[in-house]
Short mmCIF file of C-alpha atoms in Angstrom, two decimals:
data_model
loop_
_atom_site.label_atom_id
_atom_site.label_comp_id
_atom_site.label_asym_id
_atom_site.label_seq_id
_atom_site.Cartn_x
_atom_site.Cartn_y
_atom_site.Cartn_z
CA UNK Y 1 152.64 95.32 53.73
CA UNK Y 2 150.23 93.03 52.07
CA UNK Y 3 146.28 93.33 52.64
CA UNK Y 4 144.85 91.36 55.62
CA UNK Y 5 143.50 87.96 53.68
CA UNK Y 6 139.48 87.28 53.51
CA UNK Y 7 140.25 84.79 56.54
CA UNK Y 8 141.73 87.05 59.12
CA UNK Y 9 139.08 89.91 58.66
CA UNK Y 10 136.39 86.76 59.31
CA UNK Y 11 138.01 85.98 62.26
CA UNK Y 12 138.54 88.83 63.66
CA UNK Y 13 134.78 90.22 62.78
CA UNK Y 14 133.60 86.71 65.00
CA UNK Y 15 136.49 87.50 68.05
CA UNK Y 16 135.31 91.09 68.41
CA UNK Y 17 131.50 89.67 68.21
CA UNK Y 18 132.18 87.18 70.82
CA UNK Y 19 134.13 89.47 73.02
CA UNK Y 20 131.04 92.51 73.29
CA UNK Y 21 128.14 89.34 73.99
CA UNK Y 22 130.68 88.09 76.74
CA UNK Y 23 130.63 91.60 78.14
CA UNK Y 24 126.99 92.02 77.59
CA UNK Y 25 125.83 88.98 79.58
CA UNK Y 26 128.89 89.08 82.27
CA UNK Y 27 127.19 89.47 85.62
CA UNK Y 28 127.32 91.99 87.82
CA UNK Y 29 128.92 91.82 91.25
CA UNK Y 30 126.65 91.88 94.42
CA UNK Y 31 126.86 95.63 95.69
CA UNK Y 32 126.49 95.24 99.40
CA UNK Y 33 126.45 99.06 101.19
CA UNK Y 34 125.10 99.47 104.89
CA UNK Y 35 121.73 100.10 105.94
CA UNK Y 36 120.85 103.92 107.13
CA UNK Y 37 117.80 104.73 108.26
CA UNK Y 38 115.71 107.91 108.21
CA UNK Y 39 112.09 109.05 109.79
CA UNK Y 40 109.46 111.47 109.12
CA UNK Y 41 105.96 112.83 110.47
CA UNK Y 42 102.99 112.29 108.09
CA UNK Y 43 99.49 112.90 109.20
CA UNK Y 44 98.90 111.14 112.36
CA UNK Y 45 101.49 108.35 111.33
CA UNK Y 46 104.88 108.11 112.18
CA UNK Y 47 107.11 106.16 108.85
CA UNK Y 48 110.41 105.02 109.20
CA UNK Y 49 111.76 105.60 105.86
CA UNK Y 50 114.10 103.36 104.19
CA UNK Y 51 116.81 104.98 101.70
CA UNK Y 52 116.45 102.32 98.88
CA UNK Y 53 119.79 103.44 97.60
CA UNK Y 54 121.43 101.44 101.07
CA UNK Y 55 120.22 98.08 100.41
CA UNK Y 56 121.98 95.03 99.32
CA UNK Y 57 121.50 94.28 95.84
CA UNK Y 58 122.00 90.34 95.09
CA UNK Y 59 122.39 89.29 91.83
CA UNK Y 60 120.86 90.87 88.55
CA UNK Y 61 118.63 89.95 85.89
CA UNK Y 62 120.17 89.16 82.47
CA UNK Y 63 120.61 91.55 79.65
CA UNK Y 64 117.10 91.34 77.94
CA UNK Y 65 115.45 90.88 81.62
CA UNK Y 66 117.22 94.65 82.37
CA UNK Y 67 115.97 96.03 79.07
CA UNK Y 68 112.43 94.71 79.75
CA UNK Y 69 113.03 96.23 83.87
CA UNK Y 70 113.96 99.48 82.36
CA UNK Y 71 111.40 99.63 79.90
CA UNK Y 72 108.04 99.27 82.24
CA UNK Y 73 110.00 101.29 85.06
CA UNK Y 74 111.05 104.21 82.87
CA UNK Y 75 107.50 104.85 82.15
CA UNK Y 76 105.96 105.45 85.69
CA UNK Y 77 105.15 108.69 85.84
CA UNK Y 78 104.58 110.27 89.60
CA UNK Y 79 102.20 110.47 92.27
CA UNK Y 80 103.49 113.39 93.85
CA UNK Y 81 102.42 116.73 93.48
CA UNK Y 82 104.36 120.23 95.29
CA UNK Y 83 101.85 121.52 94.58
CA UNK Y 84 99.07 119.92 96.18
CA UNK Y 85 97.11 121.46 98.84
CA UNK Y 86 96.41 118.56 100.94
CA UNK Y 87 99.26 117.49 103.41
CA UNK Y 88 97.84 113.95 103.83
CA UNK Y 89 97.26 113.31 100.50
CA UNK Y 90 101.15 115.11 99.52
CA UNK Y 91 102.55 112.00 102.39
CA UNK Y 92 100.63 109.24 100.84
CA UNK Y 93 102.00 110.21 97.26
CA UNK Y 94 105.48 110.45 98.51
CA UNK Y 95 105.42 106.86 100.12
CA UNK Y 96 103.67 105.10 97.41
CA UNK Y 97 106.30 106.66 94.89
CA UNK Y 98 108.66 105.33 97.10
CA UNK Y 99 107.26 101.70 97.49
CA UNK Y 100 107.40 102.06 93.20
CA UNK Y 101 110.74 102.63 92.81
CA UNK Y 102 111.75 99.93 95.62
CA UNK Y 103 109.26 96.90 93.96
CA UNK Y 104 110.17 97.74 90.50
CA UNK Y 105 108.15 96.00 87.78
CA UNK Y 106 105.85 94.08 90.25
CA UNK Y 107 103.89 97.69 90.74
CA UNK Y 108 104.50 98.74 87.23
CA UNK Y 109 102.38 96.24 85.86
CA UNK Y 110 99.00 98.48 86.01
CA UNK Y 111 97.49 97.86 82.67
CA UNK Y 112 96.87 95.30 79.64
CA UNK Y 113 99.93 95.92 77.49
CA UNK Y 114 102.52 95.80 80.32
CA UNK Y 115 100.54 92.39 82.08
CA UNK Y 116 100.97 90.84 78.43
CA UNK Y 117 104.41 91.41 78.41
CA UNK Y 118 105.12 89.43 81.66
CA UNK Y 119 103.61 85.98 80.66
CA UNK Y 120 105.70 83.33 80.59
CA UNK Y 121 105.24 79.89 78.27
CA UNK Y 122 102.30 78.11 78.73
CA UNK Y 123 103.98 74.66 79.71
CA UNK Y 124 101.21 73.69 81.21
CA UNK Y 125 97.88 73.93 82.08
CA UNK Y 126 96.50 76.75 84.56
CA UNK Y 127 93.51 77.76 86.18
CA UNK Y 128 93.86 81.76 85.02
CA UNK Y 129 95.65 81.00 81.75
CA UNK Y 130 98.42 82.70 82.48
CA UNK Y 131 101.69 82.72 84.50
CA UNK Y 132 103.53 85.76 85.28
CA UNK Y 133 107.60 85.98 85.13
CA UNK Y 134 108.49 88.99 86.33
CA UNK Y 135 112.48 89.50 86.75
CA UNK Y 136 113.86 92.21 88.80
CA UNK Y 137 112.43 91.74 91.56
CA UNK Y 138 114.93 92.73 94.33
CA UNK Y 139 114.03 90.92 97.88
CA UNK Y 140 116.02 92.57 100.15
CA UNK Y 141 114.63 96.04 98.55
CA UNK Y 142 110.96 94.84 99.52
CA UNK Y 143 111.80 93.16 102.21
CA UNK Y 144 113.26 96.01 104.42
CA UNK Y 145 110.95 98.54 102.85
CA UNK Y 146 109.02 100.32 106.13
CA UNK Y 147 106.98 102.18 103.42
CA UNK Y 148 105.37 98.94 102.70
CA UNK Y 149 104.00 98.48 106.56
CA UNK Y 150 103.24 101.84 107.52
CA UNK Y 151 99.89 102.49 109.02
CA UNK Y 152 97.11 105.03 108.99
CA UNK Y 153 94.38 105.45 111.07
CA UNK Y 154 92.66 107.92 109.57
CA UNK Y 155 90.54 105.66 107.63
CA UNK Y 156 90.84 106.80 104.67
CA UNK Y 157 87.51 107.07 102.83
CA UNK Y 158 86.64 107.47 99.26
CA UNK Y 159 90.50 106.88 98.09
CA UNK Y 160 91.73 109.44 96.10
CA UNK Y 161 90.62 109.70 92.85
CA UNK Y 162 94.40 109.09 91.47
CA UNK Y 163 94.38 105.85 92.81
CA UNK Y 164 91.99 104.76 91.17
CA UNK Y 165 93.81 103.60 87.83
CA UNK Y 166 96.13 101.51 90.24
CA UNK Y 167 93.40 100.01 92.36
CA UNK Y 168 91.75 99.27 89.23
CA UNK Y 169 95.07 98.23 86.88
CA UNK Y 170 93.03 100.23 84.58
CA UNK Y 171 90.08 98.93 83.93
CA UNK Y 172 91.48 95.53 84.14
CA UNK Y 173 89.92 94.90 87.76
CA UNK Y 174 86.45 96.62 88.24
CA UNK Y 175 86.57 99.41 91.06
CA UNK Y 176 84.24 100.19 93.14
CA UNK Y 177 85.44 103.07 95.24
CA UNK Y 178 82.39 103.40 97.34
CA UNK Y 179 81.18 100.22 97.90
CA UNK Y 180 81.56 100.49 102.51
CA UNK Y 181 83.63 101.62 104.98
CA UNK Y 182 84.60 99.25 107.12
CA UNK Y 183 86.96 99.87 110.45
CA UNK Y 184 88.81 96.64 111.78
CA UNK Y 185 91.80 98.97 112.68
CA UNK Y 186 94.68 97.15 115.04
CA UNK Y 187 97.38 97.35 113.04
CA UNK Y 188 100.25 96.51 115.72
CA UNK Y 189 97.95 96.62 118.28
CA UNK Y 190 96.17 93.96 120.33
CA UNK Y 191 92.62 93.99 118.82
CA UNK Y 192 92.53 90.38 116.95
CA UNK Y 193 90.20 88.24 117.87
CA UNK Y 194 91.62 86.01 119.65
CA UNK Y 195 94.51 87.42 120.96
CA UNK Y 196 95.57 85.00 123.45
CA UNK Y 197 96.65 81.86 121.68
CA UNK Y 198 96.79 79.17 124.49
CA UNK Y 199 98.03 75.23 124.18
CA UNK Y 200 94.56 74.09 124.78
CA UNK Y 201 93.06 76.85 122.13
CA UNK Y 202 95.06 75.34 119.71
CA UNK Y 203 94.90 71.95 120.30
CA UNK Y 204 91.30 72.37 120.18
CA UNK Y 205 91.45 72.76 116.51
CA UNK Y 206 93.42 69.96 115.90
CA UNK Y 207 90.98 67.87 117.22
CA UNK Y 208 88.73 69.33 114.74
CA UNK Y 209 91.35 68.31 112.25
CA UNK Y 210 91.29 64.96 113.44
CA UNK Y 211 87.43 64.61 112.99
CA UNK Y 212 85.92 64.41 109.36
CA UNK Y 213 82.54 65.12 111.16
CA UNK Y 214 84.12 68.72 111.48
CA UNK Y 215 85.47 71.36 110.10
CA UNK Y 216 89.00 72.49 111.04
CA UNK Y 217 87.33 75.78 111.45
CA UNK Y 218 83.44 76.62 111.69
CA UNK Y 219 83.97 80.50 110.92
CA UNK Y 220 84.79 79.38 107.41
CA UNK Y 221 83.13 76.02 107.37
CA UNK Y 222 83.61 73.00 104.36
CA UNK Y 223 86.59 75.46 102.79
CA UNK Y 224 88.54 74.67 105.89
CA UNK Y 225 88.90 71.16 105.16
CA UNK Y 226 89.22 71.31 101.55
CA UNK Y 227 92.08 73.68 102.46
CA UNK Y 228 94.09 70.97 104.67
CA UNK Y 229 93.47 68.30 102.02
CA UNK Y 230 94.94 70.50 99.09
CA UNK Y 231 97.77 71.34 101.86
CA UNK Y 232 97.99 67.56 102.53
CA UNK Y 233 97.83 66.69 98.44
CA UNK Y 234 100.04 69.05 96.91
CA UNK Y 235 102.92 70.00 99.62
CA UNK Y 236 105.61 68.05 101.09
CA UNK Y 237 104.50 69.27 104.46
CA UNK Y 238 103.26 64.94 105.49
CA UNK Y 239 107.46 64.59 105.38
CA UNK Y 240 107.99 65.91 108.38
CA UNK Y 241 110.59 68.84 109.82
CA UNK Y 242 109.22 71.82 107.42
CA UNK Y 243 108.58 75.13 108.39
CA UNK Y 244 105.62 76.70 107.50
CA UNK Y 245 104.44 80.44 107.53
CA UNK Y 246 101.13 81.85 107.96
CA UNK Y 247 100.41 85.39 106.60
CA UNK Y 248 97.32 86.63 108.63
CA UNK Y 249 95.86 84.60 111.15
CA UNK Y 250 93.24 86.21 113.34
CA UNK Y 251 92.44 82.60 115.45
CA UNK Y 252 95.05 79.78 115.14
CA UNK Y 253 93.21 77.12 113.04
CA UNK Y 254 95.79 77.63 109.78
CA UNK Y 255 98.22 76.84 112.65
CA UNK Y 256 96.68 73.88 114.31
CA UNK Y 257 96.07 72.81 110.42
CA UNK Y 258 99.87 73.03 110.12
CA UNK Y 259 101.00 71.48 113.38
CA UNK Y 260 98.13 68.58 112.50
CA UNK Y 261 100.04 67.81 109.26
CA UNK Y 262 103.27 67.29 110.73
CA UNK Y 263 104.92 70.84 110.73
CA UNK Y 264 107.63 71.61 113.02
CA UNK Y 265 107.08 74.63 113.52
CA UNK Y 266 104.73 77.40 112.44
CA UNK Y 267 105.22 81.12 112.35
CA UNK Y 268 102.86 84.04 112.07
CA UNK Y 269 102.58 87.28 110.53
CA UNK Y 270 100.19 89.08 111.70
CA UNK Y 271 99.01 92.79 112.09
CA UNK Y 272 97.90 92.34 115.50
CA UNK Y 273 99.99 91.73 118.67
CA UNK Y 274 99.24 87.76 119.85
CA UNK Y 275 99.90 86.34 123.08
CA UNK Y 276 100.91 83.00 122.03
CA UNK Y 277 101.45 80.22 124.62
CA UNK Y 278 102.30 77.41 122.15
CA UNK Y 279 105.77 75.86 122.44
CA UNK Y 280 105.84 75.53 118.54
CA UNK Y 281 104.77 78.52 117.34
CA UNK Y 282 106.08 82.15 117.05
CA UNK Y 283 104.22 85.44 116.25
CA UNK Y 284 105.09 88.13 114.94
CA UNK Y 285 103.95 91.49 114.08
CA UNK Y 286 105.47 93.70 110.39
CA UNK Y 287 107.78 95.71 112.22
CA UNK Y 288 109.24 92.06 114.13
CA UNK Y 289 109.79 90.16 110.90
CA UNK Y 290 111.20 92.98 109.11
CA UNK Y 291 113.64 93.23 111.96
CA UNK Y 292 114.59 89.88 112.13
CA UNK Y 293 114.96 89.67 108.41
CA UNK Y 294 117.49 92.36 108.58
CA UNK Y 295 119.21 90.86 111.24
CA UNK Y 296 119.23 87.52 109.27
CA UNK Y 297 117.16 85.64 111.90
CA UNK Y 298 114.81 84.50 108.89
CA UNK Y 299 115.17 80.89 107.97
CA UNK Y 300 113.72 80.53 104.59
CA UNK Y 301 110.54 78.60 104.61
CA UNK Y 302 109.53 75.69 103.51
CA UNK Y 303 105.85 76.35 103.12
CA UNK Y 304 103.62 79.52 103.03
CA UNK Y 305 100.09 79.81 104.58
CA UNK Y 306 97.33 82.04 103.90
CA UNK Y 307 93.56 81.99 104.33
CA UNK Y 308 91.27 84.36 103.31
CA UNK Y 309 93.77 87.46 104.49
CA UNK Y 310 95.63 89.50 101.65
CA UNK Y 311 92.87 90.71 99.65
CA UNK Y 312 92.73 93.19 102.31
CA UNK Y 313 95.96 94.52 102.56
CA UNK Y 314 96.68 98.01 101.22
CA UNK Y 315 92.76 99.06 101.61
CA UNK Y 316 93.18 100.91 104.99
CA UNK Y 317 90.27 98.95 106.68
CA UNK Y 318 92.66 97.38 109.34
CA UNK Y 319 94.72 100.54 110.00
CA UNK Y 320 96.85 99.70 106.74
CA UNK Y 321 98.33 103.09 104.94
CA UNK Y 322 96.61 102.83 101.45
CA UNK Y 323 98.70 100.76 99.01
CA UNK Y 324 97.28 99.78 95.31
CA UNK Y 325 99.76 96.83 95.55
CA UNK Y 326 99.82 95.80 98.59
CA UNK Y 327 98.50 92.11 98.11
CA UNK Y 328 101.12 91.80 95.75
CA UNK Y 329 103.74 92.72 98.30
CA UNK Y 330 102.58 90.51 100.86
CA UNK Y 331 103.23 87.46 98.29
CA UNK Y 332 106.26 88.95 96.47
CA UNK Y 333 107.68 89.01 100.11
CA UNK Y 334 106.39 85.42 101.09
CA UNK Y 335 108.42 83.98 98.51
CA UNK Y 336 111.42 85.98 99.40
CA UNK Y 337 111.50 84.03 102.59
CA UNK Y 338 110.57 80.56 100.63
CA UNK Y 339 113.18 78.29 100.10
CA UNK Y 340 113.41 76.80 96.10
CA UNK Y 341 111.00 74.00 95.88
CA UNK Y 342 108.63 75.54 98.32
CA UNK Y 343 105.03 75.93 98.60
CA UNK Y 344 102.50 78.36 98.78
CA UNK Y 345 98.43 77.54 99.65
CA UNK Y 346 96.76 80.38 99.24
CA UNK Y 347 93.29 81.26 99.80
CA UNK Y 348 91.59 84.41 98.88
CA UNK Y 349 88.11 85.48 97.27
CA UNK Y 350 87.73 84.55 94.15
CA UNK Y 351 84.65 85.35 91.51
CA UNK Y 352 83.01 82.33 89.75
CA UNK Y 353 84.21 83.16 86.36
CA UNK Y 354 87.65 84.10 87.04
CA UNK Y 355 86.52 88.12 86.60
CA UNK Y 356 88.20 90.71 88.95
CA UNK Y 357 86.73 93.24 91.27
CA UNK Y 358 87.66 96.11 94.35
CA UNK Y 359 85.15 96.49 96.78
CA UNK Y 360 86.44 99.57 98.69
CA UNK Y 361 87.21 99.21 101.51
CA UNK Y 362 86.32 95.99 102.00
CA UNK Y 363 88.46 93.22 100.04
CA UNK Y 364 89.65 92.15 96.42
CA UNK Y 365 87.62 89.43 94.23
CA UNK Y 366 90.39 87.53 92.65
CA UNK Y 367 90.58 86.42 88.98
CA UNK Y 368 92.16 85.77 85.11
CA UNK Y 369 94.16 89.44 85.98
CA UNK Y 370 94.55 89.81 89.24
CA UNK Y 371 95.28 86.41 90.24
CA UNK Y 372 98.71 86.11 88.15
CA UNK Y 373 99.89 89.50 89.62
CA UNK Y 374 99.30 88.37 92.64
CA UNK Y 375 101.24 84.62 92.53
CA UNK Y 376 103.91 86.57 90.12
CA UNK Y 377 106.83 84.01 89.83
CA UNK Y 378 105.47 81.01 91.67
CA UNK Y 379 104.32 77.87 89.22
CA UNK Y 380 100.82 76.20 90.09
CA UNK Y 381 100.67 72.85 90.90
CA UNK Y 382 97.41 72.16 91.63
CA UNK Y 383 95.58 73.10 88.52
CA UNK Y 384 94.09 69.83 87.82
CA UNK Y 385 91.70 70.17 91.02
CA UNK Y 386 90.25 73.53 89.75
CA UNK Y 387 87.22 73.81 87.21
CA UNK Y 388 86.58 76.44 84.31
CA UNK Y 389 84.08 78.35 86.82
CA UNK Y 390 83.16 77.99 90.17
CA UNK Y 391 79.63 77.44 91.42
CA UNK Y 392 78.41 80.84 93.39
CA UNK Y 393 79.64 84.23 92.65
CA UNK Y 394 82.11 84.23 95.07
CA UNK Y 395 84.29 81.00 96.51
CA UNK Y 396 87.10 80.80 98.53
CA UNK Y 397 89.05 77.65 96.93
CA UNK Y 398 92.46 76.77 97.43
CA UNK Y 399 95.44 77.28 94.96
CA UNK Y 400 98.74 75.81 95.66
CA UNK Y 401 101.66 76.95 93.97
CA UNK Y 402 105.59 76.20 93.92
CA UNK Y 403 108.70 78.39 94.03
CA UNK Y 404 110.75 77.21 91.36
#
């Protein structure tokens, strides 16, 4: 038999080529198991454990996404000691190993080289000078994760020293482990402040809306207007029909805000139980929205809320089990529940040069590191509004971003 010609081995070097990169980039079908649940006794808390292994998986990144996953996952290295002597501290580890493996590379991202590998193209121009793209990031994973809302009211105070490289992403974010101790504890409980939310309460605040004399809010003063008018500016919420959800609202003036704007209809998550009287609102506490997110009750939303409330989360001061990423969470999960082309107007403390800080156990001071963890995935929209620095050490301004 003659020898294959030049032509043929050419072709068939480019056919097997093409056949392996079809393989390599087919996609994966959605794995859907059932949902089993387990609990356990830590401390004084009771956690309902979720077996990450039995949740729906939808959709996967694409080949050099999965390598990048892998990569930054393969190198966390555990909490979790046998051997340690200290049955609270041996719980915590457990569950925040745990929350790790269920987020992925959102709480992997704990240091300089591993932030710098998550910036995207810089399209355009943004107030931190960065925008993170982090793939793999598996909603219904986070979403039914009862690790990420357990409580603790223990208080917890110093953190343990371990923590501290998290808290700190070390050394990007400066930690201050002792700074106070602060107890606002009603996590699921009834201790907001204002935890009867009547028609007239909230109507109330609209009127406040209504009058440029006033501030939507006093509590917060001039950074409650400026915080409707970016709303107003930037969102489609002026259209009409959208739904809007607010993460943390101790007294309903994000709401009346909303409802002032044209919203349809406004829900809350909060850690506190509210008795809400308002025919166009609903309130719910972690456990209730998880719930109704498994049972597919969730509507995605058209528009997130939040003022000045997840710079807490994770620090144990409102009865929160301790969580290095728990602000990150809170967001990751908001846009789970976005629809594409949504909005987010967020509002948390932020230092006049864009620097980072912990104040244990008091709040987060947002800036050029934190602040793209944080907003991970969404695109700002509003960064023409925003100067180089801000005027006073610490501001609360408003940053609007879209899911895209």
């Amino acid at each position: 038999m003659a020898p294959p010609s030049n032509g043929l081995i050419i072709f068939g070097t480019i056919l097997t080529i093409g056949l392996l990169t079809y393989l390599i980039w087919l996609p994966k079908n959605d794995n859907k198991v059932e949902q089993k649940n387990s609990s356990i006794r830590i401390g004084s808390r009771n956690l309902n454990v979720l077996d990450p292994k039995t949740v729906e998986v939808k959709g996967s990144p694409n080949f050099l996404d999965q390598a990048l996953v892998s990569e930054v996952t393969s190198e966390i290295q555990p909490l979790y000691d046998p051997n340690e002597p200290d049955p609270w501290k041996k719980g915590l580890f457990q569950r925040l190993d745990r929350i790790r493996a269920t987020c992925g590379p959102l709480c992997s991202i704990n240091d300089r080289a591993t932030f710098d590998k998550f910036v995207g193209p810089q399209t355009r121009k943004t107030t931190f000078d960065a925008e993170l793209k982090v793939p793999g990031v598996q909603c219904d994973k986070i979403m039914l994760d009862e690790d990420v809302d357990a409580s603790d009211s223990s208080l917890p105070f110093p953190p343990p020293d371990e923590l501290g490289p998290y808290f700190s992403m070390n050394g990007m974010v400066q930690y201050h482990p002792l700074e106070t101790q602060l107890n606002n504890i009603y996590l699921d409980g009834d201790q907001t402040m204002s935890s009867v939310w009547t028609e007239e309460l909230i109507n109330g605040y609209i009127e406040n809306c209504k009058d440029p004399s006033k501030d939507p809010y006093a509590g917060y003063g001039k950074e409650t207007r400026a915080f409707m008018e970016s709303i107003r500016k930037y969102t489609d919420i002026s259209e009409g029909g959208k739904r809007v959800l607010v993460l943390g609202s101790e007294v309903p003036w994000v709401e009346a805000i909303a409802l002032y704007l044209g919203a349809e209809h406004v829900t809350t998550l909060e850690y506190g139980k509210i008795n809400n009287q308002h025919p166009k609102l609903t309130t719910m506490i972690p456990s209730e929205f998880r719930q109704n997110y498994k049972d597919g009750k969730i509507e995605p939303f058209d528009i997130i809320l939040s003022f000045s409330s997840v710079e807490h989360t994770g620090l144990g001061r409102y009865g929160d089990a301790l969580n290095p990423w728990g602000d990150i969470l809170a967001i990751a999960r908001a846009r789970c529940v976005t629809k594409v082309g949504g909005y987010l107007a967020l509002v948390v403390p932020t230092h006049k040069q864009y620097n980072d800080f912990l104040y244990f156990n008091a709040h987060r001071l947002y800036g050029r590191n934190r602040y793209p963890l944080l907003t991970a995935n969404w695109e700002q929209v509003d960064a023409e509004d925003h100067p180089g620095s801000l005027q006073t050490y610490m501001e609360q301004p408003t940053f609007v971003f879209r899911n895209e």
